[in-house]
mmCIF file of C-alpha atoms in Angstrom:
data_model
loop_
_atom_site.group_PDB
_atom_site.id
_atom_site.type_symbol
_atom_site.label_atom_id
_atom_site.label_comp_id
_atom_site.label_asym_id
_atom_site.label_seq_id
_atom_site.Cartn_x
_atom_site.Cartn_y
_atom_site.Cartn_z
ATOM 1 C CA ALA A 50 133.475 94.904 129.648
ATOM 2 C CA GLN A 51 129.429 94.271 128.844
ATOM 3 C CA SER A 52 127.181 93.531 131.909
ATOM 4 C CA VAL A 53 123.855 93.576 132.796
ATOM 5 C CA ALA A 54 122.535 94.393 136.362
ATOM 6 C CA GLN A 55 118.936 93.084 137.936
ATOM 7 C CA PRO A 56 119.268 94.624 141.122
ATOM 8 C CA GLU A 57 116.342 92.981 142.665
ATOM 9 C CA ASP A 58 116.653 89.163 143.340
ATOM 10 C CA GLN A 59 112.461 89.523 144.236
ATOM 11 C CA VAL A 60 109.569 91.614 143.407
ATOM 12 C CA ASN A 61 106.301 91.037 145.052
ATOM 13 C CA VAL A 62 103.234 92.834 143.700
ATOM 14 C CA ALA A 63 99.762 92.624 144.549
ATOM 15 C CA GLU A 64 97.521 91.072 141.685
ATOM 16 C CA GLY A 65 96.152 94.039 139.393
ATOM 17 C CA ASN A 66 98.735 95.970 140.397
ATOM 18 C CA PRO A 67 101.467 97.312 138.026
ATOM 19 C CA LEU A 68 104.704 95.345 137.895
ATOM 20 C CA THR A 69 108.322 96.928 137.422
ATOM 21 C CA VAL A 70 111.303 94.448 137.136
ATOM 22 C CA LYS A 71 114.396 96.637 136.562
ATOM 23 C CA CYS A 72 117.565 96.096 134.280
ATOM 24 C CA THR A 73 120.282 98.529 133.888
ATOM 25 C CA TYR A 74 123.188 97.719 131.149
ATOM 26 C CA SER A 75 126.704 98.246 129.963
ATOM 27 C CA VAL A 76 128.017 97.764 126.989
ATOM 28 C CA SER A 77 129.851 99.551 124.379
ATOM 29 C CA GLY A 78 128.239 100.728 121.223
ATOM 30 C CA ASN A 79 124.794 100.127 120.447
ATOM 31 C CA PRO A 80 122.853 97.380 122.654
ATOM 32 C CA TYR A 81 120.502 94.794 121.784
ATOM 33 C CA LEU A 82 118.419 94.155 124.477
ATOM 34 C CA PHE A 83 115.917 91.197 125.632
ATOM 35 C CA TRP A 84 113.799 90.217 128.880
ATOM 36 C CA TYR A 85 113.075 86.373 128.771
ATOM 37 C CA VAL A 86 110.667 84.599 131.081
ATOM 38 C CA GLN A 87 111.451 81.215 132.559
ATOM 39 C CA TYR A 88 108.423 79.394 134.048
ATOM 40 C CA PRO A 89 109.433 76.462 136.775
ATOM 41 C CA ASN A 90 110.932 73.351 134.808
ATOM 42 C CA ARG A 91 110.832 75.092 131.817
ATOM 43 C CA GLY A 92 113.217 76.755 129.361
ATOM 44 C CA LEU A 93 113.460 80.386 128.705
ATOM 45 C CA GLN A 94 110.592 81.854 126.995
ATOM 46 C CA PHE A 95 111.384 85.170 124.698
ATOM 47 C CA LEU A 96 109.266 88.243 125.772
ATOM 48 C CA LEU A 97 110.650 91.213 123.764
ATOM 49 C CA LYS A 98 113.308 93.003 122.568
ATOM 50 C CA TYR A 99 115.171 96.658 121.927
ATOM 51 C CA ILE A 100 116.812 96.755 118.602
ATOM 52 C CA THR A 101 116.320 100.221 117.586
ATOM 53 C CA GLY A 102 113.498 102.772 117.065
ATOM 54 C CA ASP A 103 110.942 103.504 119.522
ATOM 55 C CA ASN A 104 112.022 103.360 123.320
ATOM 56 C CA LEU A 105 108.865 101.536 124.401
ATOM 57 C CA VAL A 106 108.697 98.303 123.342
ATOM 58 C CA LYS A 107 105.521 95.800 123.443
ATOM 59 C CA GLY A 108 105.937 92.017 123.905
ATOM 60 C CA SER A 109 104.128 89.055 124.650
ATOM 61 C CA TYR A 110 101.692 88.404 127.669
ATOM 62 C CA GLY A 111 101.042 92.300 127.756
ATOM 63 C CA PHE A 112 104.410 93.228 128.818
ATOM 64 C CA GLU A 113 106.389 96.018 127.757
ATOM 65 C CA ALA A 114 109.601 97.832 128.383
ATOM 66 C CA GLU A 115 111.411 100.994 128.434
ATOM 67 C CA PHE A 116 114.638 101.801 126.986
ATOM 68 C CA ASN A 117 116.290 104.607 128.714
ATOM 69 C CA LYS A 118 119.891 105.459 126.960
ATOM 70 C CA SER A 119 120.687 107.896 129.429
ATOM 71 C CA GLN A 120 120.015 105.977 132.427
ATOM 72 C CA THR A 121 121.019 102.715 130.446
ATOM 73 C CA SER A 122 118.146 100.913 131.614
ATOM 74 C CA PHE A 123 115.706 98.609 130.380
ATOM 75 C CA HIS A 124 112.900 98.059 132.761
ATOM 76 C CA LEU A 125 110.123 95.432 132.105
ATOM 77 C CA LYS A 126 106.460 96.580 132.710
ATOM 78 C CA LYS A 127 103.141 95.407 133.082
ATOM 79 C CA PRO A 128 99.899 97.930 133.939
ATOM 80 C CA SER A 129 98.247 95.097 135.679
ATOM 81 C CA ALA A 130 99.619 91.937 137.175
ATOM 82 C CA LEU A 131 98.310 88.667 136.969
ATOM 83 C CA VAL A 132 99.120 85.757 139.339
ATOM 84 C CA SER A 133 100.375 83.848 136.078
ATOM 85 C CA ASP A 134 103.072 86.118 135.566
ATOM 86 C CA SER A 135 104.692 84.715 138.825
ATOM 87 C CA ALA A 136 108.097 83.399 137.251
ATOM 88 C CA LEU A 137 111.543 84.377 136.847
ATOM 89 C CA TYR A 138 113.008 86.733 134.655
ATOM 90 C CA PHE A 139 116.008 87.328 132.896
ATOM 91 C CA CYS A 140 117.250 90.668 131.229
ATOM 92 C CA ALA A 141 119.918 90.214 128.596
ATOM 93 C CA VAL A 142 122.315 92.216 126.269
ATOM 94 C CA ARG A 143 123.850 91.506 123.512
ATOM 95 C CA ALA A 144 126.408 94.076 121.509
ATOM 96 C CA ARG A 145 128.375 93.405 118.312
ATOM 97 C CA THR A 146 128.426 89.686 118.750
ATOM 98 C CA TYR A 147 126.007 86.749 119.166
ATOM 99 C CA LYS A 148 126.799 86.363 122.525
ATOM 100 C CA TYR A 149 124.285 87.040 125.368
ATOM 101 C CA ILE A 150 125.234 88.369 128.552
ATOM 102 C CA PHE A 151 122.303 87.961 131.071
ATOM 103 C CA GLY A 152 121.362 89.199 134.420
ATOM 104 C CA THR A 153 120.972 87.219 137.674
ATOM 105 C CA GLY A 154 117.350 86.984 137.443
ATOM 106 C CA THR A 155 114.501 88.425 139.315
ATOM 107 C CA ARG A 156 111.899 86.307 140.881
ATOM 108 C CA LEU A 157 108.437 87.955 140.465
ATOM 109 C CA LYS A 158 105.840 86.893 142.614
ATOM 110 C CA VAL A 159 102.065 87.937 142.271
ATOM 111 C CA LEU A 160 99.704 87.920 145.121
ATOM 112 C CA ALA A 161 96.279 87.114 144.836
ATOM 113 C CA SER B 124 110.102 79.951 115.823
ATOM 114 C CA ALA B 125 112.226 76.764 115.755
ATOM 115 C CA VAL B 126 110.963 74.060 118.007
ATOM 116 C CA ILE B 127 114.000 72.922 120.233
ATOM 117 C CA SER B 128 113.688 69.452 122.324
ATOM 118 C CA GLN B 129 116.420 68.259 124.574
ATOM 119 C CA LYS B 130 116.729 65.099 125.899
ATOM 120 C CA PRO B 131 116.687 63.542 129.190
ATOM 121 C CA SER B 132 114.489 66.214 130.732
ATOM 122 C CA ARG B 133 116.337 65.836 133.784
ATOM 123 C CA ASP B 134 118.697 62.800 135.331
ATOM 124 C CA ILE B 135 120.584 61.546 138.213
ATOM 125 C CA CYS B 136 123.575 60.531 138.068
ATOM 126 C CA GLN B 137 126.640 59.679 140.343
ATOM 127 C CA ARG B 138 129.838 61.046 140.641
ATOM 128 C CA GLY B 139 132.856 60.220 138.101
ATOM 129 C CA THR B 140 130.008 59.165 135.734
ATOM 130 C CA SER B 141 129.390 61.111 132.381
ATOM 131 C CA LEU B 142 126.429 62.103 130.721
ATOM 132 C CA THR B 143 125.196 63.129 126.970
ATOM 133 C CA ILE B 144 122.693 65.532 126.457
ATOM 134 C CA GLN B 145 120.831 66.026 123.063
ATOM 135 C CA CYS B 146 119.390 68.820 121.282
ATOM 136 C CA GLN B 147 117.524 68.729 118.418
ATOM 137 C CA VAL B 148 116.014 71.384 116.131
ATOM 138 C CA ASP B 149 113.049 71.039 113.895
ATOM 139 C CA SER B 150 114.904 73.505 111.200
ATOM 140 C CA GLN B 151 118.594 74.154 110.211
ATOM 141 C CA VAL B 152 120.341 76.503 112.269
ATOM 142 C CA THR B 153 123.604 77.399 111.517
ATOM 143 C CA MET B 154 124.984 78.466 115.500
ATOM 144 C CA MET B 155 123.851 76.243 118.583
ATOM 145 C CA PHE B 156 124.868 77.298 122.174
ATOM 146 C CA TRP B 157 125.166 75.233 125.348
ATOM 147 C CA TYR B 158 124.427 77.093 128.316
ATOM 148 C CA ARG B 159 124.853 76.175 132.052
ATOM 149 C CA GLN B 160 122.369 77.574 134.883
ATOM 150 C CA GLN B 161 123.375 76.701 138.025
ATOM 151 C CA PRO B 162 121.172 76.447 140.957
ATOM 152 C CA GLY B 163 119.603 79.889 141.749
ATOM 153 C CA GLN B 164 121.977 81.826 138.771
ATOM 154 C CA SER B 165 121.716 83.009 135.562
ATOM 155 C CA LEU B 166 122.699 81.567 132.361
ATOM 156 C CA THR B 167 126.270 80.967 131.407
ATOM 157 C CA LEU B 168 127.705 80.417 127.957
ATOM 158 C CA ILE B 169 129.492 77.206 127.750
ATOM 159 C CA ALA B 170 130.244 77.052 124.184
ATOM 160 C CA THR B 171 129.103 77.777 120.423
ATOM 161 C CA ALA B 172 128.477 74.716 118.463
ATOM 162 C CA ASN B 173 128.695 75.214 114.689
ATOM 163 C CA GLN B 174 128.338 72.459 112.318
ATOM 164 C CA GLY B 175 131.667 71.207 110.540
ATOM 165 C CA SER B 176 134.120 72.721 112.926
ATOM 166 C CA GLU B 177 135.136 72.581 116.390
ATOM 167 C CA ALA B 178 133.165 74.307 118.887
ATOM 168 C CA THR B 179 134.505 77.535 120.704
ATOM 169 C CA TYR B 180 134.571 77.198 124.549
ATOM 170 C CA GLU B 181 134.223 80.331 126.607
ATOM 171 C CA SER B 182 136.629 81.144 129.415
ATOM 172 C CA GLY B 183 136.311 78.600 132.646
ATOM 173 C CA PHE B 184 134.980 75.730 130.154
ATOM 174 C CA VAL B 185 137.385 73.357 128.228
ATOM 175 C CA ILE B 186 136.831 70.375 125.742
ATOM 176 C CA ASP B 187 137.943 67.636 128.014
ATOM 177 C CA LYS B 188 135.188 68.453 130.583
ATOM 178 C CA PHE B 189 132.357 69.298 128.119
ATOM 179 C CA PRO B 190 132.797 67.815 124.924
ATOM 180 C CA ILE B 191 130.345 68.934 122.368
ATOM 181 C CA SER B 192 129.221 67.096 118.884
ATOM 182 C CA ARG B 193 127.621 69.023 116.093
ATOM 183 C CA PRO B 194 127.241 66.298 113.364
ATOM 184 C CA ASN B 195 124.710 68.560 111.284
ATOM 185 C CA LEU B 196 122.455 71.594 111.094
ATOM 186 C CA THR B 197 119.912 69.927 113.371
ATOM 187 C CA PHE B 198 121.277 68.302 116.221
ATOM 188 C CA SER B 199 124.101 68.752 118.860
ATOM 189 C CA THR B 200 125.328 67.114 121.850
ATOM 190 C CA LEU B 201 126.870 68.128 125.155
ATOM 191 C CA THR B 202 128.722 65.880 127.142
ATOM 192 C CA VAL B 203 129.316 66.578 131.151
ATOM 193 C CA SER B 204 132.221 64.260 131.784
ATOM 194 C CA ASN B 205 133.614 62.819 135.089
ATOM 195 C CA MET B 206 130.803 64.709 136.949
ATOM 196 C CA SER B 207 130.834 65.689 140.372
ATOM 197 C CA PRO B 208 128.382 67.259 142.321
ATOM 198 C CA GLU B 209 129.145 70.847 141.240
ATOM 199 C CA ASP B 210 128.013 69.999 138.116
ATOM 200 C CA SER B 211 124.098 69.778 138.945
ATOM 201 C CA SER B 212 122.906 72.770 136.675
ATOM 202 C CA ILE B 213 120.283 73.013 134.043
ATOM 203 C CA TYR B 214 121.741 72.572 131.155
ATOM 204 C CA LEU B 215 120.395 74.562 128.275
ATOM 205 C CA CYS B 216 120.725 74.451 124.416
ATOM 206 C CA GLY B 217 120.104 77.686 122.586
ATOM 207 C CA LEU B 218 120.138 78.960 118.788
ATOM 208 C CA ASP B 219 119.963 82.303 116.902
ATOM 209 C CA SER B 220 116.808 83.019 115.123
ATOM 210 C CA GLY B 221 118.867 84.190 112.302
ATOM 211 C CA GLY B 222 118.030 86.985 109.932
ATOM 212 C CA SER B 223 117.041 90.460 111.441
ATOM 213 C CA LEU B 224 115.399 89.094 114.474
ATOM 214 C CA ASP B 225 118.223 88.842 116.502
ATOM 215 C CA GLU B 226 116.670 86.899 119.640
ATOM 216 C CA GLN B 227 117.609 83.461 120.742
ATOM 217 C CA PHE B 228 115.463 80.621 121.483
ATOM 218 C CA PHE B 229 116.064 78.044 124.012
ATOM 219 C CA GLY B 230 115.281 74.513 124.590
ATOM 220 C CA PRO B 231 113.275 73.093 127.748
ATOM 221 C CA GLY B 232 116.580 72.128 129.701
ATOM 222 C CA THR B 233 117.918 69.020 131.304
ATOM 223 C CA ARG B 234 118.027 69.272 134.912
ATOM 224 C CA LEU B 235 121.123 67.299 136.156
ATOM 225 C CA THR B 236 121.929 66.085 139.656
ATOM 226 C CA VAL B 237 125.047 64.589 140.668
ATOM 227 C CA LEU B 238 125.248 62.408 143.860
#
């Protein structure tokens, strides 16, 4: 069965420090992997995706993610966190069908 | 990317009533999706709505509770019927970007509170 795990409910990081939001997946076949961000009272916004090619994917707002096939991970990263990055982050996987499987979400809190 | 709007943005409803949520897209799309996001939880796919055919429901969701219409390629509605407090959630519509892009886009959501 396909699944996505985000092991941390919340991540706290000081402004200016690097941040990592973790995601691991389980899927048969080649996965399509995505990160979305949800700000309060707003829908999900697409950040980045991995389909094929380079394992390091760059996306919106300075975010990037590294696909690691051997560890079945797709961690979201940013070199220098901003207070405005504070939001709820969802990892999602898609394989063979149009259906998304979402992780449970990680709340990122960037402290000034 | 497509612009997606939802109405209403939020509502407070009484137990036993029904609410219809509208999703409007500014371009024609083949597949539209309806998701539920319960408080503090992730998104769960309710059903897929294709124009000209009945919606396809996921396990645990039934048409009598969540009837869906898809009258054309730019519009869909989701009705939450005979509501109970357990239906309090954010409901989002989504659509495929199509082509080779593969990401889905989502509407701003409808925040429903059932008393």
